[in-house]
Coordinates of C-alpha atoms in Angstrom, one line a residue:
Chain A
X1 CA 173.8 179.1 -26.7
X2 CA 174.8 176.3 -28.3
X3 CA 178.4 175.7 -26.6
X4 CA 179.1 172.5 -24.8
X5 CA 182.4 171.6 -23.3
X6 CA 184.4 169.1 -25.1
X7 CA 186.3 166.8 -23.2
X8 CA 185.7 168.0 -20.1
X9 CA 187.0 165.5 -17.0
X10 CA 183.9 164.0 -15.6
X11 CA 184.0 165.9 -12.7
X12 CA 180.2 167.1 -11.4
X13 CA 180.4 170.7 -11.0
X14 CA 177.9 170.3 -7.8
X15 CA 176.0 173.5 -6.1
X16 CA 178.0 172.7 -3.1
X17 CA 181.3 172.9 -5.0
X18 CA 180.4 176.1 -6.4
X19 CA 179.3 177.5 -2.9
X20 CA 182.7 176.0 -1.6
X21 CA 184.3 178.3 -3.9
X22 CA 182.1 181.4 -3.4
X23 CA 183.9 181.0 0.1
X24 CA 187.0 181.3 -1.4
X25 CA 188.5 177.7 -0.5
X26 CA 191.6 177.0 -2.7
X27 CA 190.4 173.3 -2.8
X28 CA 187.6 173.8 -4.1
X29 CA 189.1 176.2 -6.6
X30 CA 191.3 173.3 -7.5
X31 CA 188.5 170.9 -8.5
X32 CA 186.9 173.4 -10.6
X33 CA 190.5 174.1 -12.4
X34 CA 191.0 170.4 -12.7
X35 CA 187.6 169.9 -14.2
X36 CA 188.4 172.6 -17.2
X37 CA 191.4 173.5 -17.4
X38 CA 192.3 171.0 -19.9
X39 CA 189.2 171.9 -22.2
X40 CA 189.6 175.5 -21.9
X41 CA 193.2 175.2 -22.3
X42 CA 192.8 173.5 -25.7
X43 CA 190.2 176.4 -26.2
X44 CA 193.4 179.0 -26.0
X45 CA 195.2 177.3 -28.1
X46 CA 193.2 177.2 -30.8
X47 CA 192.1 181.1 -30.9
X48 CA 196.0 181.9 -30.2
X49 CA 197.6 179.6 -32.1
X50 CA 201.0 179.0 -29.4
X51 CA 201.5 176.8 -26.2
X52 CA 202.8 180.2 -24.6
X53 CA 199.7 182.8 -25.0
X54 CA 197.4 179.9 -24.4
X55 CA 198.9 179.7 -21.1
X56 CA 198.7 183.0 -20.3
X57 CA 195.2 183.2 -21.4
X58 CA 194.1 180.6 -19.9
X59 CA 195.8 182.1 -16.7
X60 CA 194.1 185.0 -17.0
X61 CA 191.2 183.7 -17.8
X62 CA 190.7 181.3 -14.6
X63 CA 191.7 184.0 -12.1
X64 CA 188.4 185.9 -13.6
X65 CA 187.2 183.1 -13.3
X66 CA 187.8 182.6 -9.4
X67 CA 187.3 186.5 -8.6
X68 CA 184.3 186.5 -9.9
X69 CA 183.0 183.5 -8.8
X70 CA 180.0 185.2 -6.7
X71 CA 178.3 186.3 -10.1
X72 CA 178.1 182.9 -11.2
X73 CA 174.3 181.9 -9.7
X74 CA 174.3 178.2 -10.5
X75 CA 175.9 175.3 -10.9
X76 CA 173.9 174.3 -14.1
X77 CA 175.5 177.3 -15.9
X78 CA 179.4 176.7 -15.2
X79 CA 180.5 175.6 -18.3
X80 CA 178.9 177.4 -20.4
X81 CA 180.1 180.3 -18.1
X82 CA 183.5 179.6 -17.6
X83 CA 183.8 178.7 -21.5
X84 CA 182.6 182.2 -22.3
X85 CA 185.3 184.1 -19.9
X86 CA 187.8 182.2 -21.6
X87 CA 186.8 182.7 -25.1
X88 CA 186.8 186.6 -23.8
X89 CA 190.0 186.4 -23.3
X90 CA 190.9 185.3 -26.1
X91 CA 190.0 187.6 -28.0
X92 CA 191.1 190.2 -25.8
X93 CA 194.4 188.8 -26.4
X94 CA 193.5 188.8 -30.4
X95 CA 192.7 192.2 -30.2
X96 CA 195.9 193.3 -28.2
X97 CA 197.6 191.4 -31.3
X98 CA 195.7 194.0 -33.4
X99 CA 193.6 191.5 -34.8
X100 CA 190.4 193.0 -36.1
X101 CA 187.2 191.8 -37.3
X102 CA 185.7 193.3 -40.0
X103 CA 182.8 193.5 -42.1
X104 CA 183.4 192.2 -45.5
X105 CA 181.7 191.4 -48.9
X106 CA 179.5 188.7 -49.2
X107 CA 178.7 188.7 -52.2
X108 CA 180.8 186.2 -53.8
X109 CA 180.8 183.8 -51.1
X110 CA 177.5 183.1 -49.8
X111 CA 177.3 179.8 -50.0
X112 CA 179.7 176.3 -50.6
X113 CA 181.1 176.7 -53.8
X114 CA 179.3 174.0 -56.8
X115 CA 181.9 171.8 -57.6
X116 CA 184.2 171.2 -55.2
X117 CA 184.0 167.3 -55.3
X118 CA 185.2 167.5 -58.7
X119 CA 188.9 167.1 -57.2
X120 CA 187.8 165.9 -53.8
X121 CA 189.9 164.4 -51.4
X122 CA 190.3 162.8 -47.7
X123 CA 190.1 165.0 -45.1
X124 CA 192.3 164.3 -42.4
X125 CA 193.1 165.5 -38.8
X126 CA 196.7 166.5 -38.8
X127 CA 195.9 168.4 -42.2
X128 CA 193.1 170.6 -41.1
X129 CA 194.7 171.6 -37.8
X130 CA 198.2 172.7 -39.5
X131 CA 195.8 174.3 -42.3
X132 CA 194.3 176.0 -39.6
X133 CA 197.2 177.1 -38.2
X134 CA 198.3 178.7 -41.3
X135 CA 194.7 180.8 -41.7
X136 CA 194.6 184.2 -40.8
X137 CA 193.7 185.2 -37.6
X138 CA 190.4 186.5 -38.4
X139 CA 189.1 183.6 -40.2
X140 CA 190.7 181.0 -37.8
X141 CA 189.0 182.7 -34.8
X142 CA 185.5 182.3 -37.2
X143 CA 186.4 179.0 -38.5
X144 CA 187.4 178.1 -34.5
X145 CA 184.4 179.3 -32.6
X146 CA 181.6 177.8 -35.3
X147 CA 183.0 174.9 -36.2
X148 CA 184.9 173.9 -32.4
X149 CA 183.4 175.6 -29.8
X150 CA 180.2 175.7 -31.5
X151 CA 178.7 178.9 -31.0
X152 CA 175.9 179.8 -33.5
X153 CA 176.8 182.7 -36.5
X154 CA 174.7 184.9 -34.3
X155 CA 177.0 184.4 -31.7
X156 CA 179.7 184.7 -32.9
X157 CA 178.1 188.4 -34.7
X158 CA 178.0 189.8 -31.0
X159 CA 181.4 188.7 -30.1
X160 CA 183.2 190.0 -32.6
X161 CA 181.0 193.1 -33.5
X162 CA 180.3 192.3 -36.9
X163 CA 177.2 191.3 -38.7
X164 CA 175.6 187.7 -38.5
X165 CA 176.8 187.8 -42.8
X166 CA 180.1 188.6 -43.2
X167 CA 180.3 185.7 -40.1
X168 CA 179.0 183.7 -42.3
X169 CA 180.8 184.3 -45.0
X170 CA 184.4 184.8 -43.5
X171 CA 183.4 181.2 -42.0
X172 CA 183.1 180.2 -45.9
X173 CA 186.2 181.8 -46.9
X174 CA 188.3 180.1 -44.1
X175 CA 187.2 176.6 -45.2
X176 CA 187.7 177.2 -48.5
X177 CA 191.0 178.3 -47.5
X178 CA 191.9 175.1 -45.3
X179 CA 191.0 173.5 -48.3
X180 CA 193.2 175.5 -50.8
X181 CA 196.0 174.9 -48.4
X182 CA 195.5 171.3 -47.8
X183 CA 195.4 170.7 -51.6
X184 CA 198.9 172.7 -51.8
X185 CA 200.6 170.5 -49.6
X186 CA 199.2 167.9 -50.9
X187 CA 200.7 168.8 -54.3
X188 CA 204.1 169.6 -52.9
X189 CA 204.6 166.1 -51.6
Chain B
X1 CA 182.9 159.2 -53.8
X2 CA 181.3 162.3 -52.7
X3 CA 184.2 164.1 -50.1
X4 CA 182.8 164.1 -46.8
X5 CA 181.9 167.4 -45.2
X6 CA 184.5 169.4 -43.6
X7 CA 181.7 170.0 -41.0
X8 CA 180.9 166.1 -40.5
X9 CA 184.4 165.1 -40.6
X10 CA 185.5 167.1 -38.0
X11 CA 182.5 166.6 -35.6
X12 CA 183.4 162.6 -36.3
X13 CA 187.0 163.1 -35.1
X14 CA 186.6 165.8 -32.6
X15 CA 188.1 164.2 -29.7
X16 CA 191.2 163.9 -32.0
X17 CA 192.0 167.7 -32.0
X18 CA 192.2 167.8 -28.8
X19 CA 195.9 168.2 -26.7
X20 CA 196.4 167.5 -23.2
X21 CA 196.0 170.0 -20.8
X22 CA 198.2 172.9 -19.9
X23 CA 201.6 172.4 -17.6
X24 CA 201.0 171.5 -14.0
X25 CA 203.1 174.2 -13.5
X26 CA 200.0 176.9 -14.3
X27 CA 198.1 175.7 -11.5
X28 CA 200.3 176.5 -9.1
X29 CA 200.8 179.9 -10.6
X30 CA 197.3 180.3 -10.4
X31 CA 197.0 179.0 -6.0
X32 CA 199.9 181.8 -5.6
X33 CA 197.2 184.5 -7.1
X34 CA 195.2 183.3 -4.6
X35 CA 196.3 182.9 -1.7
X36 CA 196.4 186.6 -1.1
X37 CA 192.7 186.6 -2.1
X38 CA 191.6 184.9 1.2
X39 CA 193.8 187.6 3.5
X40 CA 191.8 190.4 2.2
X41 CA 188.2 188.9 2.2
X42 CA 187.2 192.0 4.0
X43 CA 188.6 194.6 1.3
X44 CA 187.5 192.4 -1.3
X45 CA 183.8 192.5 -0.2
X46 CA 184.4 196.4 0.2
X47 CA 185.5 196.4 -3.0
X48 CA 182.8 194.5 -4.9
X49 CA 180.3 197.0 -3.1
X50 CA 182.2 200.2 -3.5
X51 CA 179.6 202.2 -4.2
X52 CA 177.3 201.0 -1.8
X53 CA 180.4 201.9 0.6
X54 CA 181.2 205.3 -0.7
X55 CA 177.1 206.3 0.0
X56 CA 177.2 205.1 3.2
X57 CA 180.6 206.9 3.7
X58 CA 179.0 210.0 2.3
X59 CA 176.0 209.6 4.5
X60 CA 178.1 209.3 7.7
X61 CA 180.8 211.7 6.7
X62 CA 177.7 214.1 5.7
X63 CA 175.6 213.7 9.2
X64 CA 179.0 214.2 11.0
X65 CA 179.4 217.2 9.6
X66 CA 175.9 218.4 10.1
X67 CA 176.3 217.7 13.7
X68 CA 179.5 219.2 14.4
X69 CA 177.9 222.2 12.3
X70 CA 175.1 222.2 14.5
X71 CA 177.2 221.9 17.6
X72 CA 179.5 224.7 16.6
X73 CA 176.7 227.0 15.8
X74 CA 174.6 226.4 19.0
X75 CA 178.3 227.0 21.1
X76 CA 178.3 230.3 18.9
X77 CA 174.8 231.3 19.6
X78 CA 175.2 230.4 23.8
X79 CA 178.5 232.4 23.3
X80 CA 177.0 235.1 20.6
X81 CA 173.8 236.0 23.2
X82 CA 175.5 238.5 24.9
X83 CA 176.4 238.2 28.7
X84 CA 174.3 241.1 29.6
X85 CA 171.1 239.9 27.9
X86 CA 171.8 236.9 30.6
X87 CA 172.3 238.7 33.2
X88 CA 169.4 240.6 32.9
X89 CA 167.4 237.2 31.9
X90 CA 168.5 235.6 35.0
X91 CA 167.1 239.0 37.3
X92 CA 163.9 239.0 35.1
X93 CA 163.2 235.0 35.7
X94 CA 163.9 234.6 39.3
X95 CA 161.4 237.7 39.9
X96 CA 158.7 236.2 37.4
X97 CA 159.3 233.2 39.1
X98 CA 159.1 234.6 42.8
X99 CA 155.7 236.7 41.5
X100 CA 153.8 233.8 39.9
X101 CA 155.1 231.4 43.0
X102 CA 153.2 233.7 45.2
X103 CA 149.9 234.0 42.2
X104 CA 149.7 230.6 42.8
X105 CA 149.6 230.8 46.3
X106 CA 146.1 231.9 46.1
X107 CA 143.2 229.4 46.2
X108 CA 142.1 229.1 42.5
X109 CA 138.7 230.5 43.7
X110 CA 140.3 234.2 44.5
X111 CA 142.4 234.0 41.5
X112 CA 139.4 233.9 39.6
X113 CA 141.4 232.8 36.0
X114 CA 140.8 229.9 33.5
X115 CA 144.1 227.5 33.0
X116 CA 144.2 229.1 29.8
X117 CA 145.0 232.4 31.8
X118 CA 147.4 230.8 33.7
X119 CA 149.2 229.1 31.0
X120 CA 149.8 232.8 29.5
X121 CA 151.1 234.2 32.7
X122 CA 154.1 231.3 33.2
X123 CA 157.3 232.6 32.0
X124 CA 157.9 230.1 28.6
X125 CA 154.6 230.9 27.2
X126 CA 154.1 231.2 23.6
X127 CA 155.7 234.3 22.6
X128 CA 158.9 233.8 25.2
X129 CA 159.2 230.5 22.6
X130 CA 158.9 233.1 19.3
X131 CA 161.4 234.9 21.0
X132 CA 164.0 232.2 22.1
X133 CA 163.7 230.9 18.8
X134 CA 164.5 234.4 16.6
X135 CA 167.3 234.9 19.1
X136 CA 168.8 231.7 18.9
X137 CA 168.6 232.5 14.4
X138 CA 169.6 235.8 15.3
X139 CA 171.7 236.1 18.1
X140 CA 173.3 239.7 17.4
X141 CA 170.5 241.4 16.5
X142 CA 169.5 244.0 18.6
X143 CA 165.8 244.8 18.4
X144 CA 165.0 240.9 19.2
X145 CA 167.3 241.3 22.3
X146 CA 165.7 244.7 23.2
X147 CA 162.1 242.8 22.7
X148 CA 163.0 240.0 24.7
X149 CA 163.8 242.5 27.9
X150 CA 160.7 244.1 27.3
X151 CA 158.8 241.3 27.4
X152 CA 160.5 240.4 30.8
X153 CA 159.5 243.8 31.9
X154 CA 155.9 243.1 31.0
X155 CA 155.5 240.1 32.4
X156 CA 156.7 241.2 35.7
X157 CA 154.4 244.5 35.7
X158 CA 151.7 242.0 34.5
X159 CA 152.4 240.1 37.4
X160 CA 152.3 242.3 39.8
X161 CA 149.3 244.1 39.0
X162 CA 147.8 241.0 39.6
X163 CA 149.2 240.4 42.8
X164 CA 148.3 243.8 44.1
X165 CA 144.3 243.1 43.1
X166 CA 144.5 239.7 44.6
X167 CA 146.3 241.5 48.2
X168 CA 143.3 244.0 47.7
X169 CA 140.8 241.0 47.6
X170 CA 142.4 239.0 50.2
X171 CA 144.6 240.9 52.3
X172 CA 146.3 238.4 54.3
X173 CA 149.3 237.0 53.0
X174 CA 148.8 233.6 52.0
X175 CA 151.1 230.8 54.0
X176 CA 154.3 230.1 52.0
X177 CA 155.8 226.8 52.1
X178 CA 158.7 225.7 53.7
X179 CA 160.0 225.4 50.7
X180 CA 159.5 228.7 49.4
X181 CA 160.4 230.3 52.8
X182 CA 163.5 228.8 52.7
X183 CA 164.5 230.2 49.1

């Protein structure tokens, strides 16, 4: 897996601080919250798009998290463990949403388009993460776990139960969109 | 200028989409959800090995069961072995028992039989056993009941054509015990 945990606190998730919560002791439980929850919180927020489902998610998420504690066997293997129940969730939620994945063509969109620096422009953050915002569900939740939480196409396949192509293409499709939109607002203004 | 990547650009500046953690307020949601956790540790554990739990259950419910079963039928079968067949068992052992007490009064020498012979003439010998045991499976029927009386009946002619050949041999009445005298 190529995940890694972006602005995580600096917190060492030790051994002992995972057997401490194996126990069940709250304080523990507190440092492991404190250690993520602001990562994985940002996680939510990206695959659900609002400050409210994010929260619930995330809620969700981190009492799995804490009841199932036990199945987690080291403490080498926490984030990318905790960062997978999370994404779970997420989609779960997606799903509830009636967000589906599905295969599509990828036939015209295989690779980046020739051409596009022909009208190029900067890219900058406030306009890729309302651009994102505005994508459809299915190609942000692409677009969000390749580019941000970096899991490979493969991945991302299994997750979603779709093939590794049309991943690769609905990844495609959703930055060309970001772009599209980008350059719209760009021509509004 | 070439446009930079959307890939690069965004791997540059990642630190920038991020937004501050959720509401303090979520934590404490989340210690709430917990708290009952610790109180039931116990039905927690039972729960994450259910199914261990239910075999076991099984097993124990299962040898209860068997027992009791058991119990019940070996009540049955005391109660089912009808009271005459012990009445007439309890007259049948004491004079086996009185016969072969007074056999083995007899020096070995005048008896004149192997200890395989005198195995077969105690009362629980082999076939009594085959006996017991088809009365105890069959405890009404009739022909095992009359079978176990005739063996009784055997035994104790057996035993005291015996005796009579040994009083032949050795006339005088061999000295009883205190014990036995007493009974």
């Amino acid at each position: 897996m190529q995940a890694s945990a972006n602005n995580l606190n600096q917190t060492i998730i030790t051994d002992h601080l995972v057997a401490q919560c194996k126990k069940g002791e709250v304080r523990a439980f507190r440092e492991l919250y404190n250690a993520y929850s602001e990562a994985m919180y940002n996680i939510c927020l990206r695959m659900t798009g609002n400050t409210a489902d994010a929260e619930d998610t995330l809620q969700e998420a981190f009492m799995q998290i804490f009841r199932n504690i036990e199945r987690l066997e080291n403490a080498g293997s926490v984030t990318a463990w905790i960062k997978r129940i999370v994404v779970n969730h997420c989609l779960s939620h997606l799903r509830k949403k009636k967000v589906y994945f599905e295969e599509v063509d990828n036939i015209e969109v295989a690779e980046e388009k020739a051409g596009m620096d022909e009208d190029s422009f900067a890219w900058t953050v406030s306009a890729i993460k309302d651009a994102i915002q505005d994508l459809p569900h299915g190609y942000r939740t692409v677009l969000n776990l390749y580019i941000f939480e970096e899991y490979s196409h493969k991945e991302i396949a299994a997750m979603l139960d779709i093939s590794e192509s049309t991943v690769k293409t609905q990844y495609m499709r959703a930055k060309d969109k970001v772009r599209q939109i980008i350059k719209q607002k760009n021509a509004i203004r | 200028m070439p446009e930079q990547s959307f890939e690069d650009f965004i791997r540059q500046h990642r630190s920038e989409f991020e937004q501050p953690g959720p509401r303090p307020a979520l934590w404490d949601k989340l210690e709430k959800e917990l708290a009952p956790k610790k109180k039931g540790k116990v039905l927690q554990m039972l729960g994450r090995n259910w199914l261990k739990v239910a075999a076991v259950l099984v097993l124990v419910v299962n040898t209860i069961v068997i027992f009791q079963f058991l119990q019940m039928k070996k009540q049955a079968q005391v109660a089912t072995v009808s009271p005459e067949l012990q009445e007439a068992g309890m007259y049948y052992t004491s004079q086996i028992e009185k016969r072969l007490s007074e056999i083995k009064a007899y020096p070995p020498a005048v008896l004149g039989l192997d200890s395989a012979a005198r195995k077969e003439l105690e009362l629980r010998n082999d076939t009594y056993k085959v006996l017991e045991t088809e009365l105890v499976q069959n405890p009404g029927n009739e022909r095992i009941k009359a079978a176990m009386v005739r063996y009784y009946q055997l035994k104790l002619d057996l035993l005291d054509k015996i005796l009579d050949e040994l009083r032949e041999k050795q006339p005088v009445k061999p000295k009883q015990s205190n014990y036995e005298s007493e009974m």
